[in-house]
C-alpha cells in the first residue's frame, strides 16, 4: 500500500527551486480540515478546547492557523510560553504542563496567566514559594501506575513513566490546594502514546471521569475541566486504519453522559492537548537523492539526515517514503535510505522496497508534521532546514528560513576568532 503526497512532483520541484532541499513542507488545507473535524467532534461539550502541544511543531505560522479556530497552546517550557504569547495566546489560552520545572518557568506561566498543571505534589510548595500564591484555577497530572490496557489490546506502562501523581497523592494535593485558596480544579493524564484506535480517549475518559466524581465527593474541590491530553495517534504505516475523530468524540460523549451527568457534573469542560494528531500527517520532509552506493547492501544517500528527522534513528520509527513522480512505478528495489551523519543509525529506511531511485530524484518522507523539525539538532555541524507552508491556493510560503553557518556560530561570540567564523562563506 502507498501514501499519497499532498503535493505533486511539479509542485515540489518548483518549491525546491526556490527553497533548496532538504526542507519540511506543510499542508495548510489538510491542517484546516483536521482542526474543523476536531472542533465538530467535541461540539457537544460547550467548554471543549484543544490546547495544541507546541512542542510538536513550534512554528507561529502553523500555530496561528489553529488559533483561528479557537485552539489554545499547551506549553512545557518558558520558551514555548514565550512563543505562544507572541502568537496572542494569553491567560487561559495557555496550559502549562511541565515537569522538573525551573522556578523561572513557573514565574513566567503565572505572569502570563496560564493554567498551571502540576506534575508532582511537591511542586505545590515550590510553586507557592516561587510566585507567592496558589492560583484560583489549578490542574494536577495523574499517573495511576501499573499498566494501562485498552480493550483492543494496546498497552502502555504509566507505572514506568516519570510523570504525574499517584492516586493517594492526587487526593492529598487537591486537599492542600483547596486549603490554600484554589477554587477551580483540573485533572490531566496521558497514559498511552500514538494510539491508532478509536477506543483510547473513551477508555481514558472513563477512568478520569470516575476519578473526578470521587475527588469532588471526597475533597469538595470543584472540578472545572478534565484534560485528556494527547495520545491519539496517526497511521505512520499505510496499512494502518486512521483514527476517526468523530467516532472518538462520540465515544467520550457517551461516557460523559454515563458518569459525569448523573453525578451532577454536566458542566465539566473537556480539554485535549494533541500535537501529533493535529499536525503529523500534514507535514513531510522533502529531500533529494545525491548518492548511491553498492556494497553489501544497496544504499541511497540523501541530503537530509537524522538532524532533520531523528525519529527513525532514535526510535526505529517507520516513515513512509514516496519517490516523487514514481508513485505508480513498481517497488522492485530494496534500499537503505541514509543521511550523511557519522552515525550508522542515520537511516530513514532499512531494507525498504521502493521504485528505482536515480540521483536527483526528490523523496517525500511522510508524516513529519509533528516531532519532525522540532526535534532537529546540529550534530556534525548540520544546519536545521527551512520550513515551507503549501498554502490553500497552491503557493509556497517560507515560514522558517534554513539555518546558516552564522547561526551555528552565533553563540561563540566569546571566541576570539568569532568574526572570522561568521564571515566565511
Coordinates of C-alpha atoms in Angstrom, one line a residue:
X1 CA 0.0 0.0 0.0
X2 CA 1.1 3.6 -0.6
X3 CA 0.5 7.0 0.9
X4 CA -0.2 9.8 -1.5
X5 CA 1.8 13.1 -1.1
X6 CA -0.2 16.3 -0.8
X7 CA 2.0 17.9 -3.4
X8 CA 2.8 16.8 -7.0
X9 CA 6.3 16.3 -8.4
X10 CA 5.9 19.5 -10.4
X11 CA 4.9 21.5 -7.3
X12 CA 7.8 20.0 -5.3
X13 CA 10.4 20.8 -8.0
X14 CA 9.1 24.4 -8.2
X15 CA 9.4 24.8 -4.4
X16 CA 12.8 23.2 -4.3
X17 CA 14.0 25.6 -7.0
X18 CA 13.1 28.4 -4.5
X19 CA 14.0 26.8 -1.2
X20 CA 16.7 24.2 -1.7
X21 CA 16.3 20.7 -0.1
X22 CA 16.1 19.5 2.5
X23 CA 13.0 21.3 3.8
X24 CA 9.9 20.4 5.8
X25 CA 6.6 21.1 3.9
X26 CA 3.2 21.6 5.5
X27 CA -0.3 21.3 4.0
X28 CA -2.5 24.3 5.0
X29 CA -5.6 22.7 3.5
X30 CA -5.1 19.5 5.4
X31 CA -4.5 21.2 8.7
X32 CA -7.7 23.3 8.4
X33 CA -9.8 20.2 7.5
X34 CA -8.4 18.4 10.5
X35 CA -9.0 21.1 13.1
X36 CA -12.5 21.6 11.8
X37 CA -13.2 17.9 12.3
X38 CA -11.7 18.0 15.8
X39 CA -13.9 21.0 16.7
X40 CA -17.0 19.4 15.3
X41 CA -16.3 16.0 17.1
X42 CA -16.4 17.7 20.6
X43 CA -19.0 20.4 19.8
X44 CA -21.4 18.6 22.2
X45 CA -19.3 19.9 25.1
X46 CA -19.7 23.7 25.4
X47 CA -16.4 24.2 27.3
X48 CA -14.3 22.0 24.9
X49 CA -10.9 23.3 23.9
X50 CA -8.0 21.9 22.1
X51 CA -4.6 23.1 23.5
X52 CA -2.2 22.4 20.7
X53 CA 1.0 20.8 22.0
X54 CA 3.5 23.4 20.9
X55 CA 6.5 21.0 21.3
X56 CA 5.2 19.1 18.3
X57 CA 5.6 21.9 15.8
X58 CA 6.7 25.2 17.3
X59 CA 6.1 27.4 14.3
X60 CA 4.0 30.6 14.8
X61 CA 2.6 30.4 11.3
X62 CA 1.1 27.0 11.9
X63 CA 0.0 27.8 15.5
X64 CA -1.9 30.8 14.2
X65 CA -3.9 28.7 11.8
X66 CA -5.1 26.6 14.8
X67 CA -5.7 29.8 16.8
X68 CA -8.2 30.9 14.1
X69 CA -10.3 28.0 15.3
X70 CA -10.0 28.8 18.9
X71 CA -7.2 26.5 19.9
X72 CA -5.1 27.2 22.9
X73 CA -1.5 26.3 23.4
X74 CA -0.1 23.6 25.6
X75 CA 3.5 24.6 26.7
X76 CA 6.1 22.7 28.6
X77 CA 8.9 25.3 28.9
X78 CA 9.3 29.0 29.3
X79 CA 10.5 29.4 25.7
X80 CA 7.3 27.7 24.5
X81 CA 5.3 30.1 26.6
X82 CA 7.1 33.0 25.0
X83 CA 6.3 31.7 21.6
X84 CA 2.6 31.1 22.4
X85 CA 2.4 34.6 23.9
X86 CA 3.8 36.1 20.7
X87 CA 1.0 34.2 18.9
X88 CA -1.6 36.0 21.0
X89 CA -2.2 33.2 23.5
X90 CA -2.7 34.7 26.9
X91 CA -4.3 33.8 30.2
X92 CA -6.3 30.6 30.0
X93 CA -5.4 30.3 26.3
X94 CA -2.3 28.7 27.8
X95 CA -1.9 25.4 29.5
X96 CA 1.5 25.0 31.2
X97 CA 2.2 21.2 31.6
X98 CA 5.8 20.8 32.6
X99 CA 8.0 18.5 34.7
X100 CA 11.2 19.2 36.7
X101 CA 10.2 22.8 36.2
X102 CA 12.6 25.7 36.9
X103 CA 11.3 28.5 39.1
X104 CA 11.6 31.0 36.3
X105 CA 9.3 29.0 34.1
X106 CA 6.6 28.9 36.8
X107 CA 7.0 32.6 37.3
X108 CA 6.5 33.3 33.6
X109 CA 3.5 31.0 33.4
X110 CA 1.9 32.9 36.3
X111 CA 2.8 36.2 34.8
X112 CA 1.0 35.2 31.6
X113 CA -2.0 33.9 33.4
X114 CA -1.6 30.3 32.2
X115 CA -3.4 27.4 33.7
X116 CA -0.6 25.6 35.6
X117 CA -0.7 21.8 35.5
X118 CA 1.3 20.4 38.5
X119 CA 3.3 17.3 37.7
X120 CA 4.1 16.4 41.4
X121 CA 2.7 17.0 44.8
X122 CA 6.0 18.6 46.0
X123 CA 5.5 21.2 43.3
X124 CA 2.7 22.8 45.4
X125 CA 5.2 24.3 47.9
X126 CA 7.7 25.0 45.1
X127 CA 5.1 27.0 43.1
X128 CA 3.8 28.9 46.1
X129 CA 7.4 29.8 47.2
X130 CA 8.1 30.9 43.6
X131 CA 5.1 33.1 42.8
X132 CA 3.8 33.8 46.3
X133 CA 0.4 32.3 46.0
X134 CA -1.7 29.4 44.6
X135 CA -3.7 30.4 41.5
X136 CA -7.5 30.2 41.6
X137 CA -7.5 27.7 38.8
X138 CA -5.0 24.8 39.0
X139 CA -4.6 21.4 37.5
X140 CA -2.8 18.2 38.6
X141 CA -1.4 15.4 36.5
X142 CA -2.4 11.9 37.4
X143 CA -0.5 8.7 37.0
X144 CA -2.4 5.6 38.0
X145 CA 0.6 3.4 37.9
X146 CA 0.7 -0.2 36.7
X147 CA -0.3 -1.0 33.1
X148 CA -3.0 0.7 31.1
X149 CA -4.6 -1.6 28.6
X150 CA -7.2 -0.7 26.0
X151 CA -9.9 -3.2 25.2
X152 CA -8.4 -3.9 21.7
X153 CA -5.1 -5.0 23.2
X154 CA -3.0 -1.8 23.1
X155 CA -1.0 -1.4 26.3
X156 CA 1.3 1.1 27.8
X157 CA 3.1 1.3 31.2
X158 CA 2.3 4.5 33.2
X159 CA 4.0 3.0 36.2
X160 CA 7.3 3.3 34.4
X161 CA 6.8 6.9 33.4
X162 CA 8.3 9.8 35.3
X163 CA 5.1 11.9 35.0
X164 CA 2.2 12.6 37.4
X165 CA 1.0 11.8 40.9
X166 CA -0.2 8.6 42.4
X167 CA -3.9 8.3 43.3
X168 CA -3.2 9.0 47.0
X169 CA -1.0 12.0 46.2
X170 CA -3.7 13.4 43.9
X171 CA -6.3 13.4 46.6
X172 CA -3.9 14.9 49.1
X173 CA -2.8 17.5 46.5
X174 CA -6.4 18.6 45.9
X175 CA -7.0 19.0 49.7
X176 CA -3.8 21.0 50.1
X177 CA -4.5 23.2 47.1
X178 CA -8.1 23.8 48.2
X179 CA -6.9 24.8 51.7
X180 CA -4.5 27.3 50.0
X181 CA -7.3 29.0 48.1
X182 CA -7.6 27.2 44.8
X183 CA -11.2 27.3 43.6
X184 CA -11.3 25.6 40.2
X185 CA -9.5 22.3 39.6
X186 CA -8.5 20.3 36.5
X187 CA -7.4 16.7 36.1
X188 CA -4.8 15.7 33.4
X189 CA -3.5 12.4 32.3
X190 CA -1.5 10.9 29.4
X191 CA -1.4 7.1 29.6
X192 CA -0.7 5.9 26.0
X193 CA 1.3 7.3 23.2
X194 CA 0.3 7.4 19.5
X195 CA -2.7 5.1 19.7
X196 CA -4.2 4.2 16.4
X197 CA -7.6 3.2 17.8
X198 CA -10.9 5.0 18.4
X199 CA -11.1 3.4 21.9
X200 CA -8.2 5.2 23.7
X201 CA -9.9 8.5 24.5
X202 CA -13.2 7.0 25.6
X203 CA -11.5 4.5 27.9
X204 CA -9.1 7.1 29.4
X205 CA -12.2 9.4 29.8
X206 CA -14.0 6.7 31.8
X207 CA -11.0 6.4 34.2
X208 CA -10.7 10.2 34.7
X209 CA -14.5 10.8 34.9
X210 CA -14.9 8.2 37.7
X211 CA -11.8 9.7 39.4
X212 CA -13.3 13.2 39.1
X213 CA -16.6 12.1 40.8
X214 CA -14.6 10.6 43.7
X215 CA -12.4 13.7 44.0
X216 CA -15.3 16.1 44.1
X217 CA -17.2 14.0 46.6
X218 CA -14.2 13.3 48.9
X219 CA -12.4 16.6 48.8
X220 CA -15.1 19.1 47.9
X221 CA -13.0 20.5 45.1
X222 CA -14.9 21.9 42.1
X223 CA -13.7 20.0 39.0
X224 CA -13.9 22.6 36.2
X225 CA -12.2 20.6 33.5
X226 CA -10.7 17.2 32.6
X227 CA -7.8 17.2 30.2
X228 CA -7.5 14.1 28.1
X229 CA -4.0 15.3 27.0
X230 CA -2.5 13.7 23.8
X231 CA -2.1 10.1 22.8
X232 CA -4.4 10.0 19.8
X233 CA -2.1 8.9 17.1
X234 CA -1.7 8.8 13.3
X235 CA -1.1 5.9 10.9
X236 CA 2.6 6.1 10.0
X237 CA 2.3 2.9 8.1
X238 CA 0.0 2.8 5.1
X239 CA -1.7 -0.4 6.2
X240 CA -3.0 1.2 9.4
X241 CA -6.5 2.5 9.6
X242 CA -6.6 6.1 10.7
X243 CA -8.4 7.3 13.8
X244 CA -11.9 8.8 13.2
X245 CA -12.0 11.8 15.5
X246 CA -15.8 12.0 15.2
X247 CA -16.2 8.4 16.5
X248 CA -13.7 9.3 19.3
X249 CA -15.7 12.4 20.2
X250 CA -18.9 10.4 20.3
X251 CA -17.3 7.7 22.5
X252 CA -16.2 10.4 25.0
X253 CA -19.7 11.9 25.0
X254 CA -21.3 8.6 25.9
X255 CA -19.0 8.1 28.8
X256 CA -19.6 11.7 29.9
X257 CA -23.3 11.2 30.0
X258 CA -22.9 7.8 31.7
X259 CA -20.6 9.0 34.5
X260 CA -20.5 12.8 35.0
X261 CA -24.0 13.9 34.2
X262 CA -25.7 11.6 36.8
X263 CA -23.2 12.9 39.4
X264 CA -24.3 16.5 38.7
X265 CA -21.1 17.3 36.9
X266 CA -22.5 18.0 33.5
X267 CA -20.8 21.4 33.4
X268 CA -17.2 19.9 33.3
X269 CA -15.2 21.1 30.3
X270 CA -13.2 18.7 28.2
X271 CA -9.7 19.7 27.1
X272 CA -7.3 18.0 24.8
X273 CA -3.6 18.5 24.1
X274 CA -2.9 17.0 20.8
X275 CA 0.2 17.6 18.7
X276 CA 0.8 14.6 16.5
X277 CA -2.8 14.2 15.5
X278 CA -3.2 17.9 14.7
X279 CA -0.1 18.2 12.6
X280 CA 1.6 14.9 11.9
X281 CA 0.1 13.8 8.6
X282 CA 0.2 17.4 7.2
X283 CA 3.9 17.7 7.1
X284 CA 6.6 15.9 5.1
X285 CA 10.4 16.1 4.7
X286 CA 11.5 16.8 1.2
X287 CA 15.0 15.6 0.4
X288 CA 16.9 14.8 -2.8
X289 CA 18.9 11.7 -3.7
X290 CA 22.5 12.7 -4.1
X291 CA 24.5 9.4 -3.9
X292 CA 24.0 5.7 -4.5
X293 CA 26.3 3.0 -3.1
X294 CA 26.5 -0.6 -4.0
X295 CA 28.4 -2.7 -1.4
X296 CA 26.9 -5.5 0.8
X297 CA 23.6 -3.7 0.5
X298 CA 22.1 -1.1 -1.8
X299 CA 22.2 2.5 -0.3
X300 CA 20.6 5.7 -1.5
X301 CA 22.2 8.7 0.1
X302 CA 20.0 11.8 0.5
X303 CA 20.8 15.4 1.5
X304 CA 18.7 15.2 4.7
X305 CA 19.8 13.3 7.8
X306 CA 18.7 12.4 11.3
X307 CA 19.4 16.0 12.3
X308 CA 16.3 16.9 10.1
X309 CA 14.2 14.0 11.3
X310 CA 15.5 11.9 14.2
X311 CA 12.5 9.6 14.9
X312 CA 13.8 6.7 12.7
X313 CA 17.3 6.9 14.2
X314 CA 16.3 7.0 17.9
X315 CA 13.0 5.0 17.9
X316 CA 13.4 2.9 14.8
X317 CA 10.2 4.6 13.8
X318 CA 8.6 3.9 10.4
X319 CA 8.1 6.9 8.0
X320 CA 6.7 6.1 4.6
X321 CA 8.7 7.3 1.6
X322 CA 7.4 8.3 -1.8
X323 CA 9.7 8.9 -4.8
X324 CA 8.1 11.9 -6.4
X325 CA 6.9 11.2 -9.9
X326 CA 7.3 7.5 -9.5
X327 CA 4.2 6.8 -7.4
X328 CA 3.0 4.2 -9.9
X329 CA 6.3 2.5 -10.5
X330 CA 6.8 -1.0 -9.2
X331 CA 8.6 -1.2 -5.8
X332 CA 11.1 -3.7 -7.1
X333 CA 14.3 -2.3 -5.5
X334 CA 15.4 -2.8 -1.9
X335 CA 17.3 0.1 -0.4
X336 CA 18.6 1.6 2.8
X337 CA 17.8 5.3 2.6
X338 CA 20.5 7.1 4.6
X339 CA 21.8 10.5 5.6
X340 CA 25.3 11.9 5.9
X341 CA 25.8 11.9 9.7
X342 CA 28.8 10.0 11.1
X343 CA 26.5 7.6 12.8
X344 CA 25.3 4.2 11.4
X345 CA 21.8 4.8 12.7
X346 CA 21.3 7.7 10.4
X347 CA 18.8 5.8 8.3
X348 CA 15.3 6.8 7.1
X349 CA 14.5 3.4 5.9
X350 CA 16.2 -0.1 6.1
X351 CA 15.6 -2.8 3.5
X352 CA 12.7 -0.7 2.1
X353 CA 11.0 -1.8 -1.1
X354 CA 10.9 1.3 -3.4
X355 CA 10.9 2.2 -7.0
X356 CA 14.3 2.6 -8.7
X357 CA 15.8 5.8 -7.3
X358 CA 18.1 7.9 -9.5
X359 CA 20.4 10.6 -8.4
X360 CA 18.4 13.9 -8.4
X361 CA 15.1 12.3 -7.5
X362 CA 13.0 14.0 -4.9
X363 CA 11.9 11.8 -1.9
X364 CA 8.9 12.6 0.2
X365 CA 9.3 11.3 3.7
X366 CA 5.7 11.3 5.1
X367 CA 4.2 12.3 8.5
X368 CA 6.8 14.6 9.8
X369 CA 4.4 17.4 10.7
X370 CA 4.8 16.7 14.4
X371 CA 8.1 15.9 16.2
X372 CA 9.9 16.4 12.9
X373 CA 11.7 19.7 12.5
X374 CA 11.1 20.5 16.2
X375 CA 13.5 17.6 17.3
X376 CA 16.2 18.8 15.0
X377 CA 19.8 19.4 16.2
X378 CA 23.2 20.4 14.9
X379 CA 25.4 17.3 15.3
X380 CA 28.2 17.2 12.7
X381 CA 27.6 20.9 12.1
X382 CA 24.4 20.1 10.3
X383 CA 22.2 23.1 9.9
X384 CA 18.5 23.0 10.5
X385 CA 16.4 23.1 7.4
X386 CA 13.7 25.5 6.2
X387 CA 10.0 25.1 6.9
X388 CA 7.6 25.9 4.0
X389 CA 3.8 26.1 4.0
X390 CA 1.9 25.0 1.0
X391 CA -1.0 27.4 1.0
X392 CA -4.5 26.6 0.1
X393 CA -4.1 28.5 -3.2
X394 CA -1.1 26.4 -4.2
X395 CA 1.6 29.0 -3.4
X396 CA 4.5 28.2 -1.2
X397 CA 5.4 30.5 1.8
X398 CA 8.6 30.3 3.7
X399 CA 7.7 30.1 7.4
X400 CA 11.2 29.4 8.8
X401 CA 14.4 30.0 6.9
X402 CA 17.1 27.4 6.8
X403 CA 20.0 28.0 9.3
X404 CA 23.3 29.4 8.1
X405 CA 26.8 28.9 9.4
X406 CA 26.4 32.3 11.1
X407 CA 23.5 30.8 13.1
X408 CA 25.6 27.8 14.1
X409 CA 28.5 30.1 15.3
X410 CA 26.3 32.8 16.9
X411 CA 26.8 31.5 20.4
X412 CA 30.6 31.5 20.0
X413 CA 30.8 35.3 20.1
X414 CA 33.2 34.8 23.1
X415 CA 35.7 33.1 20.8
X416 CA 38.5 35.5 19.7
X417 CA 38.2 34.4 16.0
X418 CA 34.4 34.7 16.0
X419 CA 34.3 37.3 13.3
X420 CA 36.4 35.1 11.1
X421 CA 34.0 32.2 11.6
X422 CA 30.8 34.2 10.7
X423 CA 32.4 35.9 7.6
X424 CA 33.4 32.6 5.9
X425 CA 31.1 31.7 3.0

